[in-house]
Coordinates of C-alpha atoms in Angstrom, one line a residue:
X158 CA 96.9 113.6 -164.0
X159 CA 98.9 110.6 -162.2
X160 CA 99.3 107.3 -163.8
X161 CA 96.2 105.7 -162.2
X162 CA 94.0 108.3 -163.1
X163 CA 95.5 108.4 -166.4
X164 CA 94.6 104.4 -167.1
X165 CA 91.0 105.0 -165.4
X166 CA 90.5 107.8 -168.1
X167 CA 91.1 105.6 -170.7
X168 CA 87.9 105.1 -172.3
X169 CA 86.8 101.9 -174.6
X170 CA 87.7 102.8 -178.2
X171 CA 87.8 101.4 -181.6
X172 CA 88.9 101.6 -184.9
X173 CA 88.9 100.1 -188.3
X174 CA 90.8 99.9 -191.3
X175 CA 90.3 99.5 -194.6
X176 CA 92.2 97.5 -197.8
X177 CA 94.2 99.7 -200.4
X178 CA 95.8 98.4 -203.6
X179 CA 97.6 95.1 -202.5
X180 CA 101.8 95.0 -203.1
X181 CA 101.2 91.3 -204.0
X182 CA 101.3 91.1 -208.0
X183 CA 98.6 88.0 -207.2
X184 CA 97.3 89.2 -204.1
X185 CA 93.6 90.0 -204.0
X186 CA 91.8 90.7 -200.8
X187 CA 91.1 87.2 -200.2
X188 CA 94.8 86.6 -199.7
X189 CA 94.8 89.1 -196.7
X190 CA 93.8 87.9 -193.5
X191 CA 91.7 90.1 -190.9
X192 CA 93.4 91.3 -187.6
X193 CA 91.4 92.6 -184.7
X194 CA 93.5 93.7 -181.8
X195 CA 92.5 94.1 -178.1
X196 CA 94.2 96.1 -176.1
X197 CA 94.2 95.9 -172.6
X198 CA 95.3 98.8 -170.6
X199 CA 96.9 98.5 -167.2
X200 CA 98.7 95.4 -166.8
X201 CA 96.7 92.0 -167.3
X202 CA 97.6 89.3 -165.0
X203 CA 98.5 86.4 -167.1
X204 CA 99.2 83.9 -163.7
X205 CA 95.4 85.2 -162.6
X206 CA 94.1 84.7 -166.5
X207 CA 96.1 81.7 -167.2
X208 CA 97.1 79.8 -164.2
X209 CA 99.7 77.4 -164.3
X210 CA 98.5 73.9 -162.9
X211 CA 101.6 71.9 -162.8
X212 CA 104.0 74.9 -161.0
X213 CA 102.8 74.7 -157.2
X214 CA 105.1 77.5 -156.1
X215 CA 101.8 79.7 -156.8
X216 CA 100.7 78.6 -153.6
X217 CA 103.2 80.1 -151.7
X218 CA 103.3 83.3 -153.5
X219 CA 99.5 83.8 -154.0
X220 CA 96.4 83.3 -151.7
X221 CA 93.5 85.6 -152.4
X222 CA 94.5 85.7 -156.1
X223 CA 94.3 82.0 -156.6
X224 CA 91.7 80.9 -158.8
X225 CA 90.5 77.1 -157.9
X226 CA 88.2 76.2 -160.5
X227 CA 90.1 76.6 -164.3
X228 CA 89.0 75.8 -167.1
X229 CA 90.8 72.8 -169.0
X230 CA 93.3 73.6 -171.5
X231 CA 96.2 71.3 -171.9
X232 CA 96.9 69.8 -168.4
X233 CA 99.5 72.2 -167.4
X234 CA 97.7 75.4 -167.7
X235 CA 93.9 76.2 -166.3
X236 CA 91.7 79.4 -168.2
X237 CA 89.9 81.5 -166.0
X238 CA 86.3 80.3 -165.4
X239 CA 85.2 84.3 -166.5
X240 CA 86.5 83.2 -170.3
X241 CA 84.1 80.6 -170.9
X242 CA 83.8 81.9 -174.4
X243 CA 87.2 81.7 -175.7
X244 CA 87.2 78.0 -174.0
X245 CA 84.7 77.2 -176.5
X246 CA 86.8 78.5 -179.3
X247 CA 90.0 76.8 -177.3
X248 CA 88.1 73.3 -177.5
X249 CA 87.0 74.0 -181.5
X250 CA 90.7 74.4 -182.1
X251 CA 90.8 78.1 -183.1
X252 CA 92.5 79.5 -180.0
X253 CA 95.8 79.4 -178.8
X254 CA 98.0 81.7 -175.7
X255 CA 101.5 82.4 -175.5
X256 CA 102.9 82.5 -171.9
X257 CA 105.4 84.4 -169.7
X258 CA 105.6 87.0 -172.9
X259 CA 106.2 90.6 -172.7
X260 CA 108.1 93.7 -174.9
X261 CA 111.6 93.1 -172.9
X262 CA 110.5 96.1 -170.7
X263 CA 111.0 96.2 -166.9
X264 CA 110.1 99.6 -165.7
X265 CA 107.0 99.2 -164.7
X266 CA 105.4 102.5 -165.8
X267 CA 102.6 102.6 -167.4
X268 CA 103.3 105.5 -169.6
X269 CA 106.9 103.9 -171.0
X270 CA 105.0 100.5 -170.8
X271 CA 102.1 101.4 -173.1
X272 CA 104.0 103.4 -175.5
X273 CA 106.3 100.6 -176.1
X274 CA 103.9 98.0 -176.4
X275 CA 101.8 100.3 -179.1
X276 CA 105.0 101.7 -181.0
X277 CA 107.2 98.4 -181.0
X278 CA 110.3 100.0 -180.8
X279 CA 113.3 98.6 -178.8
X280 CA 112.8 101.3 -176.4
X281 CA 109.8 103.4 -174.9
X282 CA 109.4 106.8 -177.1
X283 CA 111.7 105.3 -179.9
X284 CA 109.2 105.8 -182.5
X285 CA 106.6 107.7 -183.4
X286 CA 104.4 105.3 -185.4
X287 CA 102.7 102.0 -184.1
X288 CA 103.5 98.7 -185.4
X289 CA 100.2 98.1 -186.6
X290 CA 100.3 101.2 -188.7
X291 CA 103.5 100.1 -189.9
X292 CA 102.4 96.7 -191.1
X293 CA 99.3 98.0 -192.6
X294 CA 101.7 100.4 -194.8
X295 CA 104.2 97.7 -195.6
X296 CA 100.6 95.9 -197.1
X297 CA 99.5 98.8 -198.4
X298 CA 96.4 99.1 -196.3
X299 CA 94.8 102.3 -195.8
X300 CA 93.2 103.9 -192.6
X301 CA 89.5 104.7 -191.8
X302 CA 89.8 105.3 -188.0
X303 CA 86.4 105.4 -185.4
X304 CA 88.4 107.2 -182.8
X305 CA 90.1 110.5 -182.5
X306 CA 93.1 110.7 -181.7
X307 CA 94.5 107.5 -183.7
X308 CA 96.1 105.3 -180.8
X309 CA 99.9 105.4 -181.5
X310 CA 99.4 101.7 -182.3
X311 CA 98.1 102.3 -185.5
X312 CA 99.5 105.3 -186.4
X313 CA 101.4 105.6 -189.8
X314 CA 101.9 108.0 -192.3
X315 CA 99.1 107.7 -194.4
X316 CA 95.9 109.9 -193.7
X317 CA 93.8 108.6 -191.1
X318 CA 90.1 109.7 -190.8
X319 CA 88.3 109.9 -187.5
X320 CA 84.5 109.9 -186.5
X321 CA 84.2 110.2 -182.8
X322 CA 87.1 111.4 -179.7
X323 CA 88.0 108.4 -177.5
X324 CA 88.0 110.4 -174.3
X325 CA 84.2 111.4 -174.5
X326 CA 82.0 109.7 -171.8
X327 CA 79.7 108.8 -174.6
X328 CA 81.8 109.3 -177.9
X329 CA 79.2 109.5 -180.3
X330 CA 78.1 111.7 -183.0
X331 CA 74.6 112.2 -183.8
X332 CA 75.0 115.5 -185.9
X333 CA 78.2 113.8 -187.8
X334 CA 78.4 116.4 -190.7
X335 CA 77.7 119.9 -189.0
X336 CA 79.9 118.9 -186.3
X337 CA 82.9 117.8 -188.3
X338 CA 82.3 120.2 -191.3
X339 CA 83.1 122.9 -188.3
X340 CA 86.3 120.6 -187.1
X341 CA 87.5 120.3 -190.9
X342 CA 86.1 123.4 -192.6
X343 CA 89.6 124.9 -193.7
X344 CA 91.2 121.3 -194.6
X345 CA 89.6 120.3 -198.7
X346 CA 91.9 117.4 -198.2
X347 CA 90.3 115.9 -194.8
X348 CA 87.0 117.4 -195.8
X349 CA 86.9 114.9 -198.9
X350 CA 87.9 112.0 -196.6
X351 CA 85.7 112.6 -194.0
X352 CA 82.6 112.6 -196.6
X353 CA 83.6 109.5 -197.4
X354 CA 84.0 108.3 -194.1
X355 CA 80.4 109.3 -192.9
X356 CA 78.9 107.8 -196.1
X357 CA 80.3 104.8 -195.2
X358 CA 79.6 104.5 -191.7
X359 CA 76.6 106.7 -191.0
X360 CA 75.2 107.2 -187.2
X361 CA 76.0 105.1 -184.1
X362 CA 74.0 104.4 -181.4
X363 CA 74.9 106.4 -178.1
X364 CA 77.0 102.9 -176.7
X365 CA 80.5 102.9 -176.2
X366 CA 80.9 99.7 -174.3
X367 CA 83.8 97.7 -175.7
X368 CA 81.6 94.7 -177.0
X369 CA 79.4 96.8 -178.8
X370 CA 82.3 98.7 -180.4
X371 CA 83.6 95.2 -181.2
X372 CA 80.2 94.4 -182.6
X373 CA 80.3 97.6 -185.1
X374 CA 84.0 96.8 -185.9
X375 CA 83.0 93.2 -186.5
X376 CA 79.7 94.6 -188.7
X377 CA 82.4 97.0 -190.7
X378 CA 84.9 94.1 -191.4
X379 CA 82.2 91.6 -192.6
X380 CA 80.8 93.6 -195.6
X381 CA 82.3 93.3 -199.0
X382 CA 85.4 95.1 -199.4
X383 CA 85.5 96.0 -195.8
X384 CA 88.1 96.9 -193.2
X385 CA 90.8 94.1 -192.8
X386 CA 91.7 95.9 -189.3
X387 CA 90.2 96.4 -186.2
X388 CA 91.0 97.6 -183.0
X389 CA 89.6 97.7 -179.4
X390 CA 90.9 99.3 -176.1
X391 CA 89.5 98.5 -172.4
X392 CA 91.0 99.8 -169.4
X393 CA 91.0 98.9 -166.1
X394 CA 93.7 95.5 -165.2
X395 CA 95.8 97.8 -163.1
X396 CA 94.5 95.9 -160.1
X397 CA 96.8 96.9 -157.1
X398 CA 94.2 95.9 -154.5
X399 CA 90.9 93.3 -154.1
X400 CA 92.4 91.9 -157.1
X401 CA 90.2 88.4 -156.7
X402 CA 90.5 85.4 -157.7
X403 CA 87.7 83.4 -159.3
X404 CA 85.4 86.4 -158.5
X405 CA 86.2 90.0 -158.1
X406 CA 87.8 92.9 -160.2
X407 CA 90.2 91.1 -162.1
X408 CA 87.8 88.5 -163.1
X409 CA 85.2 90.9 -164.1
X410 CA 87.6 92.8 -166.7
X411 CA 88.4 89.1 -168.0
X412 CA 84.8 88.6 -168.5
X413 CA 84.6 91.4 -170.2
X414 CA 87.6 90.6 -172.6
X415 CA 85.4 87.4 -173.1
X416 CA 82.2 89.2 -174.2
X417 CA 84.5 91.5 -176.8
X418 CA 86.3 88.4 -178.5
X419 CA 82.6 86.6 -178.3
X420 CA 80.7 89.9 -180.0
X421 CA 83.2 90.3 -182.3
X422 CA 83.3 86.4 -183.6
X423 CA 79.5 86.7 -183.8
X424 CA 79.2 89.5 -186.1
X425 CA 82.1 89.2 -188.2
X426 CA 80.3 86.2 -189.8
X427 CA 81.9 84.0 -192.4
X428 CA 85.1 86.9 -192.0
X429 CA 85.7 84.9 -188.9
X430 CA 87.4 82.3 -190.8
X431 CA 90.0 84.3 -192.2
X432 CA 90.7 86.3 -188.6
X433 CA 93.1 86.2 -185.7
X434 CA 92.3 88.3 -182.8
X435 CA 95.0 88.8 -180.4
X436 CA 95.4 90.8 -176.9
X437 CA 97.9 93.5 -176.0
X438 CA 99.0 94.8 -173.0
X439 CA 101.6 96.8 -171.2
X440 CA 103.1 94.1 -168.8
X441 CA 102.0 91.5 -166.1
X442 CA 101.6 92.1 -162.6
X443 CA 103.8 90.9 -159.7
X444 CA 104.0 86.9 -158.9
X445 CA 103.3 87.5 -155.7
X446 CA 100.2 88.9 -154.3
X447 CA 100.6 92.4 -151.9
X448 CA 99.9 93.2 -148.9
X449 CA 96.3 94.6 -150.2
X450 CA 95.4 91.5 -152.0
X451 CA 96.1 92.8 -155.5
X452 CA 99.3 92.9 -157.5
X453 CA 101.5 95.3 -158.5
X454 CA 103.5 96.3 -162.0
X455 CA 105.1 93.1 -163.0
X456 CA 106.9 91.7 -166.5
X457 CA 105.8 88.6 -168.3
X458 CA 102.0 88.3 -168.9
X459 CA 100.0 86.2 -171.6
X460 CA 98.4 86.7 -174.7
X461 CA 95.6 85.6 -176.2
X462 CA 94.8 84.6 -179.7
X463 CA 91.5 83.5 -181.6
X464 CA 90.4 83.4 -185.1
X465 CA 89.4 80.9 -188.1
X466 CA 93.2 80.8 -189.1
X467 CA 94.2 79.4 -186.0
X468 CA 93.5 75.5 -186.7
X469 CA 95.6 74.0 -183.3
X470 CA 94.9 75.3 -180.1
X471 CA 97.9 75.2 -178.1
X472 CA 99.5 77.2 -175.2
X473 CA 102.9 78.7 -176.0
X474 CA 105.2 78.8 -173.5
X475 CA 109.1 78.4 -172.2
X476 CA 107.5 78.6 -169.0
X477 CA 110.6 80.1 -166.6
X478 CA 109.1 79.1 -163.3
X479 CA 107.9 80.9 -160.1
X480 CA 110.8 79.8 -157.5
X481 CA 112.2 82.9 -155.9
X482 CA 115.1 82.3 -157.6
X483 CA 113.4 81.8 -161.1
X484 CA 111.2 85.1 -160.7
X485 CA 112.4 88.3 -162.4
X486 CA 113.9 90.1 -159.3
X487 CA 112.6 87.5 -156.9
X488 CA 109.1 89.5 -157.7
X489 CA 108.1 89.2 -161.2
X490 CA 107.2 86.5 -163.8
X491 CA 110.5 86.2 -166.2
X492 CA 109.7 87.1 -169.9
X493 CA 110.6 84.1 -171.9
X494 CA 109.1 85.0 -175.4
X495 CA 109.2 88.7 -177.2
X496 CA 105.9 89.8 -177.6
X497 CA 107.0 91.4 -180.7
X498 CA 108.0 88.0 -182.0
X499 CA 104.3 86.8 -181.2
X500 CA 103.1 90.1 -183.1
X501 CA 105.6 89.6 -186.1
X502 CA 104.2 85.8 -186.9
X503 CA 100.9 86.7 -186.4
X504 CA 101.5 89.6 -189.3
X505 CA 103.3 87.2 -191.0
X506 CA 100.5 84.7 -191.6
X507 CA 97.6 87.1 -191.7
X508 CA 99.2 89.9 -194.2
X509 CA 101.8 87.9 -196.0
X510 CA 104.5 89.9 -195.0
X511 CA 108.2 88.5 -195.4
X512 CA 109.8 88.2 -191.9
X513 CA 112.6 90.4 -193.5
X514 CA 110.2 93.3 -193.5
X515 CA 108.6 92.4 -190.3
X516 CA 112.3 93.2 -188.6
X517 CA 113.3 95.7 -190.7
X518 CA 110.2 97.9 -190.6
X519 CA 107.3 96.8 -188.6
X520 CA 109.4 95.6 -185.4
X521 CA 113.0 96.5 -186.2
X522 CA 115.4 95.1 -184.2
X523 CA 113.8 92.0 -183.3
X524 CA 114.9 88.5 -184.5
X525 CA 111.4 87.1 -186.0
X526 CA 112.4 83.7 -185.6
X527 CA 109.3 82.2 -183.6
X528 CA 106.6 79.9 -185.3
X529 CA 103.2 80.0 -183.4
X530 CA 102.5 76.2 -185.0
X531 CA 99.2 77.3 -184.6
X532 CA 98.1 78.0 -188.4
X533 CA 96.6 75.8 -191.4

């Protein structure tokens, strides 16, 4: 299987994680925020999603991928018009964007990039667990997964229960008990956990659209004693040709992302007020448009943040510029903010994990000095 087939084969999927006993002596479930992760496979074009308005060099390096009618953000950047719901969150003061960010990776390989964005190590394949899984372990969050196998980003040493495989076209079991009993009949420990999983989740409709999955995760997270962590992944951002600008392939994927965020927000109810939504992608796209009206594997991208835990909407960036000498290898938006520092600050505020534990356990080798300055 080549890398493009690999990207296309990745179906939408979702997971949710429940709260265990808190490690904090005075903590309760209300002290732990809710984190909803949206994994964007393929490499999202941050320059198209959040276009610089003051850096006119973009018009020298792009033509068909230019977005003319952006939605207002802060005067320096414009939001893609496909993200109208996110725009509403922005103007309500509950959204943020980090631009020119990445995992300090420049290899342009989907396999390596995705392993790094999920593992969170200093290099691809440096760890067998995921940064979100390690964060859950530090916070004593036990896991309950809706997908099989569990994505790397959520892996830890704790047991993870699964309801259905990610790679099925319609990955829903209507006869849950019979099928799962057959899979785990010889493992008494897993069988015990599986029964409790099925009892909690029951049956699912025959639908694996990511916004539907986001809705189902939100429903579970909004229950009393429900999961504190949710996950949805969506593929399609590998837009090598006919990417489009205001309309086209990339615009459709951004619209889908917008629906995922909106769906989670709508169905999470009052839990939204104590939640943070984050996007994760392996890398950005080339700043310069290619010969087939698309973009190739690049370096920096953008991160979207939304949720009630955010109290001040802003674009956070150390903008590197788009002139030829400012681009990485004269082709890519340069990374100026480590994405691991961004997610570290999110985890710090949502899970009440110390920066030292994040440096030592969740994202080893990072500095964790970033304060996004969007929190209440």
